[in-house]
Short mmCIF file of C-alpha atoms in Angstrom, two decimals:
data_model
loop_
_atom_site.label_atom_id
_atom_site.label_comp_id
_atom_site.label_asym_id
_atom_site.label_seq_id
_atom_site.Cartn_x
_atom_site.Cartn_y
_atom_site.Cartn_z
CA MET A 3 108.40 130.49 140.51
CA ASN A 4 106.52 128.36 137.96
CA ARG A 5 107.97 125.43 136.22
CA SER A 6 107.19 123.79 132.87
CA HIS A 7 107.34 120.27 134.20
CA ASP A 8 107.47 118.15 137.40
CA HIS A 9 111.14 117.06 136.85
CA GLU A 10 114.43 118.86 137.22
CA MET A 11 115.02 119.61 133.63
CA ALA A 12 111.98 121.85 133.74
CA VAL A 13 112.36 125.49 132.87
CA THR A 14 110.93 128.55 134.74
CA LEU A 15 108.14 130.24 132.98
CA THR A 16 107.13 133.82 133.00
CA GLN A 17 103.50 134.90 132.94
CA GLY A 18 104.20 135.86 129.20
CA ASP A 19 105.59 132.47 128.43
CA ARG A 20 102.49 130.69 129.93
CA SER A 21 100.10 132.97 128.03
CA ARG A 22 101.90 132.44 124.70
CA ARG A 23 101.89 128.60 125.17
CA ALA A 24 98.31 128.50 126.25
CA PHE A 25 97.43 130.61 123.26
CA VAL A 26 99.18 128.55 120.60
CA ALA A 27 97.82 125.23 122.22
CA THR A 28 94.31 126.73 121.90
CA LEU A 29 94.98 127.81 118.35
CA ARG A 30 96.24 124.31 117.43
CA SER A 31 93.14 122.75 119.00
CA HIS A 32 90.95 125.36 117.06
CA VAL A 33 92.60 124.50 113.78
CA LEU A 34 92.50 120.75 114.21
CA GLN A 35 88.95 120.63 115.58
CA ARG A 36 86.78 123.57 114.38
CA MET A 37 88.63 124.49 111.20
CA ALA A 38 89.13 120.85 110.24
CA GLY A 39 85.41 120.26 110.92
CA GLU A 40 84.46 123.19 108.61
CA LEU A 41 86.78 121.84 105.92
CA ARG A 42 85.12 118.46 106.16
CA GLN A 43 81.77 120.04 105.85
CA HIS A 44 82.90 121.89 102.76
CA PHE A 45 84.12 118.66 101.25
CA GLU A 46 80.99 116.65 102.10
CA GLY A 47 78.53 119.45 101.21
CA THR A 48 80.11 121.02 98.22
CA VAL A 49 83.33 119.68 96.70
CA GLY A 50 82.55 115.99 96.98
CA PRO A 51 79.00 116.18 95.60
CA GLU A 52 80.08 118.60 92.68
CA HIS A 53 82.78 116.17 91.50
CA ALA A 54 80.29 113.24 91.77
CA LYS A 55 77.79 115.19 89.73
CA SER A 56 80.27 116.02 87.03
CA GLY A 57 81.14 112.30 86.67
CA ALA A 58 84.51 112.45 88.33
CA PRO A 59 84.02 111.35 91.90
CA LEU A 60 86.93 111.82 94.31
CA GLU A 61 87.82 108.18 95.13
CA THR A 62 91.45 108.49 96.44
CA PRO A 63 92.98 110.65 99.15
CA GLU A 64 95.27 112.08 96.34
CA ALA A 65 92.19 112.97 94.26
CA ILE A 66 90.68 114.70 97.32
CA HIS A 67 93.79 116.62 97.97
CA GLU A 68 93.99 117.79 94.25
CA ALA A 69 90.50 118.93 94.37
CA MET A 70 90.62 120.57 97.85
CA LYS A 71 94.08 122.35 97.63
CA VAL A 72 92.42 125.05 95.32
CA GLU A 73 89.59 125.78 97.70
CA PHE A 74 89.81 128.71 100.05
CA PRO A 75 88.97 126.84 103.27
CA PHE A 76 91.80 124.37 102.56
CA LYS A 77 94.15 127.25 101.98
CA ALA A 78 93.03 129.05 105.18
CA TYR A 79 93.26 125.93 107.18
CA SER A 80 96.69 125.03 105.87
CA SER A 81 98.04 128.52 106.23
CA VAL A 82 96.97 128.93 109.75
CA ARG A 83 98.04 125.42 110.65
CA THR A 84 101.56 126.06 109.27
CA ALA A 85 101.81 129.36 111.07
CA ALA A 86 100.63 127.65 114.38
CA GLN A 87 103.09 124.78 113.85
CA GLU A 88 105.99 127.32 113.57
CA MET A 89 104.70 129.19 116.65
CA VAL A 90 104.84 125.94 118.70
CA PHE A 91 108.57 125.98 118.64
CA ASP A 92 108.93 129.72 118.71
CA VAL A 93 106.96 130.20 121.90
CA VAL A 94 108.70 127.48 123.95
CA SER A 95 112.23 128.43 122.84
CA ASP A 96 112.30 131.72 124.78
CA ALA A 97 112.39 129.96 128.22
CA VAL A 98 114.85 127.34 126.98
CA ASP A 99 117.20 129.96 125.62
CA ARG A 100 117.11 131.91 128.80
CA GLU A 101 118.12 128.81 130.94
CA LEU A 102 120.11 126.81 128.46
CA GLU A 103 123.46 127.22 130.30
CA MET A 104 121.85 125.84 133.45
CA LEU A 105 120.11 123.06 131.74
CA ASN A 106 123.36 121.97 130.14
CA GLU A 107 125.04 122.01 133.51
CA LYS A 108 122.22 119.95 135.16
CA ALA A 109 122.46 117.41 132.32
CA ALA A 110 126.16 116.95 132.91
CA GLN A 111 125.77 115.85 136.50
CA PRO A 112 126.90 112.26 137.29
CA ALA A 113 124.20 109.58 136.76
CA LYS A 114 122.54 107.82 139.87
CA THR A 115 120.56 104.95 138.29
CA GLY A 116 120.75 104.92 134.53
CA THR A 117 123.40 105.40 131.94
CA LEU A 118 124.16 107.66 128.85
CA ARG A 119 126.51 106.37 126.00
CA LEU A 120 127.14 108.77 123.20
CA ASP A 121 128.95 107.94 120.08
CA PRO A 122 130.55 111.03 118.54
CA SER A 123 131.67 108.85 115.49
CA LEU A 124 128.10 108.10 114.51
CA GLN A 125 127.29 109.46 110.94
CA LEU A 126 123.72 110.93 111.11
CA PRO A 127 121.64 109.81 108.12
CA LYS A 128 121.01 112.43 105.45
CA SER A 129 117.28 111.84 105.89
CA VAL A 130 117.81 113.31 109.44
CA THR A 131 120.15 116.13 108.85
CA GLY A 132 118.56 117.30 105.53
CA ILE A 133 115.12 118.10 107.05
CA ASP A 134 113.79 120.43 109.77
CA VAL A 135 111.32 117.75 110.72
CA HIS A 136 107.87 119.04 111.85
CA LEU A 137 109.07 122.55 110.84
CA SER A 138 111.22 122.55 114.03
CA PRO A 139 114.35 124.66 113.55
CA GLY A 140 117.40 122.37 114.04
CA SER A 141 115.18 119.33 114.37
CA TYR A 142 116.35 116.83 117.01
CA HIS A 143 120.06 116.83 116.35
CA VAL A 144 121.51 120.32 115.97
CA GLU A 145 123.84 121.51 118.82
CA HIS A 146 124.21 125.17 119.82
CA ALA A 147 126.93 124.61 122.52
CA GLU A 148 129.07 121.80 123.87
CA ALA A 149 127.14 118.97 125.52
CA ASP A 150 123.92 120.82 124.42
CA VAL A 151 120.49 119.58 125.44
CA SER A 152 118.50 122.44 123.85
CA ALA A 153 116.89 120.29 121.17
CA GLY A 154 115.62 117.93 123.83
CA ALA A 155 114.37 120.73 126.07
CA VAL A 156 112.58 122.52 123.19
CA TYR A 157 111.01 119.13 122.20
CA ASP A 158 109.82 118.43 125.78
CA ASN A 159 108.36 121.88 126.12
CA SER A 160 106.67 121.69 122.66
CA ILE A 161 104.71 118.62 123.28
CA ASP A 162 101.92 120.03 125.40
CA VAL A 163 101.68 122.97 123.07
CA PHE A 164 101.64 120.83 119.97
CA ALA A 165 99.23 118.21 121.28
CA PHE A 166 97.23 120.49 123.52
CA GLY A 167 97.62 117.98 126.37
CA GLN A 168 96.52 114.97 124.29
CA PHE A 169 99.82 113.00 124.94
CA GLY A 170 99.11 112.74 128.74
CA LYS A 171 100.45 114.58 131.70
CA GLN A 172 103.98 113.23 131.42
CA HIS A 173 103.78 112.93 127.68
CA ASN A 174 103.90 109.22 128.15
CA ASP A 175 100.45 108.02 127.07
CA ILE A 176 101.65 106.17 123.94
CA GLY A 177 104.30 104.12 125.82
CA SER A 178 101.90 103.64 128.79
CA THR A 179 99.10 102.49 126.48
CA LEU A 180 101.22 100.09 124.39
CA SER A 181 103.02 98.54 127.32
CA ASN A 182 99.81 98.08 129.29
CA TYR A 183 98.14 96.41 126.28
CA LEU A 184 100.92 93.78 126.27
CA ARG A 185 100.70 93.30 129.97
CA LEU A 186 96.88 92.94 130.04
CA LYS A 187 96.56 90.92 126.74
CA PHE A 188 99.50 88.57 127.37
CA PRO A 189 99.68 88.18 131.25
CA ASP A 190 102.22 85.25 130.99
CA PHE A 191 104.64 87.36 128.95
CA THR A 192 107.20 89.00 131.40
CA PRO A 193 109.93 90.73 129.48
CA ALA A 194 113.31 91.07 131.11
CA SER A 195 114.79 93.43 128.56
CA ILE A 196 113.04 96.19 126.48
CA LEU A 197 114.41 98.38 123.67
CA ASP A 198 112.96 101.67 122.47
CA CYS A 199 114.17 102.71 119.02
CA GLY A 200 114.12 106.29 118.00
CA CYS A 201 113.32 107.37 121.72
CA THR A 202 114.05 111.17 121.51
CA ILE A 203 113.58 112.40 125.03
CA GLY A 204 112.46 109.02 126.36
CA HIS A 205 108.90 110.15 127.25
CA ASN A 206 107.50 106.92 125.97
CA THR A 207 110.47 104.87 127.08
CA LEU A 208 109.97 105.43 130.81
CA PRO A 209 106.35 104.09 131.08
CA TRP A 210 107.79 100.73 130.16
CA ALA A 211 109.69 100.70 133.52
CA GLU A 212 106.47 101.37 135.30
CA THR A 213 104.52 98.62 133.38
CA TYR A 214 107.38 96.08 133.78
CA PRO A 215 109.42 97.10 136.95
CA ASP A 216 111.86 94.29 136.66
CA ALA A 217 112.85 94.70 133.11
CA GLU A 218 115.98 96.50 132.01
CA ILE A 219 115.15 99.39 129.75
CA THR A 220 117.36 100.48 126.97
CA ALA A 221 116.62 103.36 124.41
CA ILE A 222 118.45 104.48 121.31
CA ASP A 223 118.40 107.50 119.03
CA VAL A 224 120.83 109.05 116.46
CA ALA A 225 120.50 112.57 117.99
CA ALA A 226 122.87 113.42 120.97
CA PRO A 227 121.04 116.50 122.29
CA VAL A 228 117.72 114.51 122.87
CA LEU A 229 119.57 111.71 124.45
CA ARG A 230 121.37 113.88 126.94
CA TYR A 231 118.06 115.44 127.75
CA ALA A 232 116.29 112.10 127.98
CA HIS A 233 119.02 110.70 130.35
CA ALA A 234 118.88 113.83 132.72
CA ARG A 235 115.10 113.71 132.63
CA ALA A 236 114.94 110.00 133.55
CA GLU A 237 117.49 110.50 136.26
CA SER A 238 115.50 113.35 137.88
CA MET A 239 112.34 111.23 137.77
CA GLY A 240 114.19 108.43 139.35
CA VAL A 241 113.65 105.87 136.53
CA ALA A 242 116.68 103.63 135.59
CA ALA A 243 117.07 103.56 131.81
CA HIS A 244 120.14 103.17 129.42
CA PHE A 245 120.24 105.61 126.63
CA LYS A 246 122.66 104.96 123.74
CA GLN A 247 123.42 106.99 120.62
CA MET A 248 122.85 104.41 117.84
CA ASP A 249 121.29 104.15 114.46
CA ALA A 250 118.38 101.65 114.58
CA THR A 251 119.09 100.64 110.96
CA SER A 252 122.44 99.33 112.13
CA MET A 253 122.40 98.50 115.80
CA ALA A 254 125.69 97.57 117.70
CA PHE A 255 123.73 94.98 119.90
CA GLY A 256 124.34 91.35 119.46
CA ASP A 257 121.69 88.88 118.19
CA GLU A 258 118.75 87.95 120.45
CA GLN A 259 119.21 90.50 123.15
CA PHE A 260 115.71 91.92 123.85
CA ASP A 261 112.34 90.52 124.73
CA VAL A 262 110.54 93.64 123.39
CA VAL A 263 111.45 96.05 120.60
CA PHE A 264 109.37 99.06 120.82
CA SER A 265 109.08 102.34 118.85
CA SER A 266 106.56 105.08 118.64
CA MET A 267 105.93 107.54 115.81
CA PHE A 268 109.26 106.34 114.44
CA MET A 269 108.96 104.38 111.22
CA HIS A 270 106.94 107.04 109.48
CA GLU A 271 110.10 109.28 109.54
CA LEU A 272 112.26 106.73 107.78
CA PRO A 273 112.92 106.42 103.99
CA LEU A 274 111.58 103.05 102.84
CA LYS A 275 115.09 101.63 102.42
CA HIS A 276 115.91 102.47 106.04
CA LEU A 277 112.55 101.20 107.20
CA HIS A 278 113.36 97.63 105.77
CA GLN A 279 116.86 97.83 107.32
CA TYR A 280 115.42 98.82 110.67
CA LEU A 281 112.82 95.97 110.79
CA LYS A 282 115.50 93.37 109.90
CA GLU A 283 117.62 94.75 112.74
CA ALA A 284 114.63 94.56 115.11
CA PHE A 285 114.02 90.96 114.09
CA ARG A 286 117.81 90.21 114.66
CA VAL A 287 117.99 91.68 118.15
CA LEU A 288 114.83 90.16 119.46
CA LYS A 289 115.03 86.97 121.47
CA PRO A 290 112.87 83.94 120.22
CA GLY A 291 109.62 84.33 122.07
CA GLY A 292 110.03 88.23 122.11
CA ILE A 293 107.78 90.70 120.33
CA LEU A 294 108.21 93.75 118.06
CA TRP A 295 105.48 96.15 119.27
CA GLN A 296 105.16 99.66 117.86
CA MET A 297 102.87 102.58 117.84
CA GLU A 298 102.35 104.10 114.44
CA LEU A 299 99.87 105.96 112.23
CA PRO A 300 97.28 103.55 110.97
CA PRO A 301 97.83 102.16 107.52
CA MET A 302 96.04 103.82 104.58
CA ASN A 303 94.33 100.65 103.51
CA ALA A 304 92.46 100.52 106.92
CA MET A 305 91.32 104.15 106.88
CA PRO A 306 88.54 106.00 104.96
CA ASN A 307 89.62 108.13 102.09
CA TYR A 308 88.87 111.44 103.76
CA GLU A 309 90.84 110.45 106.84
CA ASN A 310 93.74 109.63 104.61
CA PHE A 311 93.48 112.96 102.93
CA CYS A 312 93.53 114.64 106.32
CA MET A 313 96.50 112.64 107.56
CA ASN A 314 98.46 113.20 104.44
CA TRP A 315 98.59 116.94 105.23
CA ASP A 316 101.73 116.27 107.26
CA THR A 317 103.59 114.52 104.52
CA TYR A 318 102.88 117.24 101.98
CA TYR A 319 103.24 120.32 104.30
CA ASN A 320 104.94 119.45 107.59
CA ASN A 321 108.29 118.18 106.48
CA GLU A 322 107.66 114.55 106.89
CA PRO A 323 108.46 113.30 103.28
CA TYR A 324 108.52 109.63 104.17
CA TYR A 325 105.20 109.53 105.98
CA GLY A 326 103.05 109.07 102.98
CA THR A 327 105.09 106.18 101.54
CA PHE A 328 105.16 104.45 104.92
CA ARG A 329 101.31 104.52 105.24
CA ARG A 330 100.88 103.11 101.84
CA GLN A 331 102.76 100.00 102.81
CA ASP A 332 101.11 96.61 103.75
CA TYR A 333 102.36 96.57 107.36
CA GLN A 334 102.15 92.83 107.73
CA GLN A 335 104.15 92.42 104.53
CA LEU A 336 106.94 94.72 105.94
CA LEU A 337 107.32 92.47 108.87
CA ILE A 338 107.24 89.26 106.71
CA ASP A 339 110.04 90.83 104.59
CA ALA A 340 112.03 91.38 107.86
CA GLY A 341 111.84 87.74 108.84
CA PHE A 342 108.62 87.46 110.94
CA SER A 343 105.91 84.84 110.26
CA ALA A 344 102.62 86.00 108.78
CA ASP A 345 100.67 84.18 111.46
CA GLN A 346 102.58 86.02 114.27
CA PHE A 347 101.26 89.43 113.21
CA VAL A 348 99.59 91.51 115.93
CA GLU A 349 97.68 94.76 115.51
CA ALA A 350 95.35 96.81 117.76
CA THR A 351 93.55 100.13 118.15
CA MET A 352 93.61 101.16 121.73
CA PRO A 353 92.08 103.96 123.76
CA ARG A 354 94.48 106.03 125.91
CA TYR A 355 95.48 104.14 129.10
CA THR A 356 96.47 107.23 131.23
CA PHE A 357 93.23 108.99 130.29
CA ILE A 358 90.66 106.25 130.97
CA GLY A 359 92.41 103.99 133.55
CA GLU A 360 92.96 100.27 133.96
CA GLU A 361 89.42 98.94 134.18
CA ALA A 362 87.96 100.75 131.17
CA PHE A 363 91.10 100.10 129.07
CA GLY A 364 91.00 96.34 129.91
CA GLU A 365 87.44 96.25 128.73
CA ALA A 366 88.06 98.34 125.54
CA ILE A 367 90.90 96.23 124.32
CA GLU A 368 88.58 93.16 124.27
CA ASP A 369 86.23 94.99 121.76
CA GLY A 370 88.28 94.58 118.65
CA ASN A 371 89.77 97.18 116.30
CA THR A 372 88.17 100.31 115.22
CA PHE A 373 89.40 102.50 112.34
CA ASP A 374 87.58 105.89 112.22
CA THR A 375 88.07 109.66 112.67
CA LEU A 376 89.58 109.05 116.20
CA THR A 377 92.14 106.47 115.14
CA GLY A 378 95.68 107.84 115.19
CA ARG A 379 94.50 111.45 115.65
CA MET A 380 94.72 113.93 118.49
CA ASP A 381 91.16 114.49 119.53
CA PRO A 382 89.98 115.51 123.07
CA LYS A 383 86.78 113.33 122.38
CA GLY A 384 88.90 110.14 122.63
CA THR A 385 92.05 109.46 120.60
CA ARG A 386 92.69 105.81 119.67
CA TRP A 387 96.31 104.74 119.09
CA TYR A 388 97.24 102.26 116.60
CA GLY A 389 99.89 99.58 117.28
CA PHE A 390 101.22 96.78 115.18
CA GLY A 391 104.11 94.16 115.45
CA ALA A 392 104.78 90.50 115.56
CA TRP A 393 106.11 87.76 117.89
CA LYS A 394 109.39 86.19 116.95
CA ARG A 395 108.86 82.45 117.11
CA MET B 2 77.95 141.20 102.71
CA LYS B 3 75.33 142.99 100.61
CA ALA B 4 76.67 144.46 97.35
CA GLY B 5 79.84 142.59 97.80
CA ARG B 6 83.12 143.35 99.43
CA PRO B 7 85.65 145.46 97.42
CA ALA B 8 88.93 143.68 96.62
CA PHE B 9 92.24 145.48 95.60
CA PHE B 10 94.85 142.77 95.12
CA SER B 11 95.07 140.58 92.17
CA ASP B 12 93.86 137.78 94.44
CA PRO B 13 90.91 138.75 96.60
CA GLU B 14 91.96 136.21 99.14
CA ILE B 15 94.87 138.52 100.06
CA ASP B 16 92.35 141.24 100.92
CA ARG B 17 90.51 138.82 103.14
CA LEU B 18 93.77 137.85 105.02
CA LEU B 19 94.73 141.47 105.40
CA ALA B 20 91.36 142.24 107.01
CA ILE B 21 92.12 139.47 109.60
CA ILE B 22 95.60 140.75 110.30
CA VAL B 23 94.18 144.36 110.76
CA ARG B 24 91.55 143.01 113.14
CA LEU B 25 94.15 141.18 115.02
CA MET B 26 96.39 144.21 115.36
CA THR B 27 93.61 146.30 116.77
CA GLU B 28 92.78 143.67 119.42
CA HIS B 29 96.51 143.40 120.31
CA SER B 30 96.95 147.09 120.74
CA VAL B 31 93.92 147.61 122.86
CA LEU B 32 94.84 144.71 125.08
CA ASN B 33 98.48 145.82 125.38
CA GLU B 34 97.46 149.32 126.53
CA ARG B 35 94.91 147.91 128.89
CA VAL B 36 97.62 145.68 130.49
CA LYS B 37 100.11 148.43 130.80
CA THR B 38 97.55 150.69 132.44
CA LEU B 39 96.74 147.95 134.99
CA GLU B 40 100.39 147.11 135.62
CA ALA B 41 101.36 150.72 136.20
CA LEU B 42 98.41 151.35 138.58
CA LEU B 43 99.03 148.18 140.53
CA ILE B 44 102.81 148.57 140.85
CA ASP B 45 102.47 152.22 141.78
CA SER B 46 99.94 151.34 144.47
CA GLY B 47 102.20 148.69 145.91
CA ALA B 48 99.62 145.96 145.39
CA ILE B 49 102.03 143.79 143.34
CA THR B 50 105.60 143.69 142.26
CA ARG B 51 107.15 142.70 138.99
CA GLU B 52 108.08 139.34 140.56
CA THR B 53 104.70 138.40 141.83
CA LEU B 54 103.31 139.24 138.41
CA GLU B 55 105.66 136.79 136.60
CA ALA B 56 104.94 134.14 139.26
CA PHE B 57 101.26 134.25 138.98
CA GLU B 58 99.55 131.01 137.83
CA PRO B 59 95.69 130.98 137.02
CA SER B 60 93.62 128.79 139.27
CA GLU B 61 91.88 125.80 137.66
CA GLU B 62 88.58 127.74 137.33
CA GLN B 63 90.44 130.73 135.79
CA ASP B 64 92.33 128.43 133.50
CA ALA B 65 89.10 126.85 132.28
CA GLU B 66 87.44 130.18 131.76
CA TRP B 67 90.43 131.92 130.11
CA GLY B 68 90.62 128.72 127.85
CA GLN B 69 87.10 129.43 126.64
CA GLU B 70 88.04 133.09 126.11
CA ARG B 71 91.00 132.05 123.95
CA PHE B 72 88.82 129.91 121.69
CA GLN B 73 86.33 132.90 121.44
CA LEU B 74 89.22 135.12 120.45
CA ILE B 75 90.45 132.77 117.71
CA LYS B 76 86.89 132.39 116.48
CA ASP B 77 86.28 136.09 116.43
CA VAL B 78 89.48 136.82 114.58
CA LEU B 79 89.43 134.05 112.13
CA GLU B 80 85.80 134.41 111.48
CA SER B 81 85.62 138.23 111.44
CA GLY B 82 84.35 140.20 108.51
CA ALA B 83 86.31 138.07 106.12
CA ASN B 84 85.31 134.60 107.40
CA ILE B 85 88.38 132.43 106.85
CA THR B 86 86.76 129.13 107.20
CA LYS B 87 83.79 129.84 104.79
CA GLN B 88 83.99 130.52 101.04
#
């Protein structure tokens, strides 16, 4: 029978499952490529010039949003995009529901290489429990049975539908790209311990073990179902990693434990207060000589107005209320506030490592940073990830 | 459309969306009956079983071709009589 993934936590797909997934992935791609393209044309050809002519040019992403949200193409784009987003989780849940009992049993098998430490006493932040993030029912944390992995399984299955393959074959491109950037850019840096914060199913944790095979890999998240799944997934892929249920804004680790603190698509889900707490914690647990290195959405001040308007769609309409505030911050100042020195700031825009390979990647990261329509977006023409962080000296 | 398109709801955009849904229902029904016909004929003839049907995975070529057809379907539906992406 046909399986959703190459690892043992994969689910068996019927012909109908595959057809539905393929269709919704195509629909997502259509919305984000073709419909978004038409929307841009409508702005550049009609809405923008009309406002400029009437003496009220649209000079901020908020002003563009106000002007566009009454336009039919924007309503159509948003309405279809919302329906497609809901369908992502809807169409992958069928197979997970059918096999949930078996998945939960598999996840409960004794570990061979890594570990899983859950903390049932951990209080989940209201910013997590109060929101179905990304319109995903139950988000990452809701449990439907004892020792449940369903939220992790749904997430793993949703990635290819959501990103129509743009996150790489093992959904690991972000982790692979950021870790290989460090390896190639700083060849003398050989981290012995790496921490991934807000790791969900560990898809961007495991590539660090590939890039730095001698390092000990630890990953934390507040949500138990995704951690159980992450652990079982890593075990079945033969990668040793230590998953712990822990809040990144208040870590149980001692000072100066890690050479790398990493996160991906994490900070933009945090309220500003938690973001500051997390970065202070990251600074505390880093060893001197270590680096905080994280994939995120590019900052608003580096991106053109229209791109910011496009990216802000998620904060208005995709249950990501903190995303807009995060992108408005000065990222370097955030790190200075957490204890890092201004002159130790590092940032980069990077092509996708698993898509273009070592040689082309190595050349591209010498070219300097580019902030344009491909930066931080999912585009088959060539997404560019944005990373920032700082050395702790 | 020459001489305009009649609208019945307070907001004509609702008429345009309904047109899209109706178009989609038509396609869905036609396809559903076509598939049921093929399945019945093939299972009756012994050419396939329910199990081989569920286990079928398209080849790379089929996958690419069907992917193009999915894009075409989305385009046809969303840009049918009531073009959703154009004012």
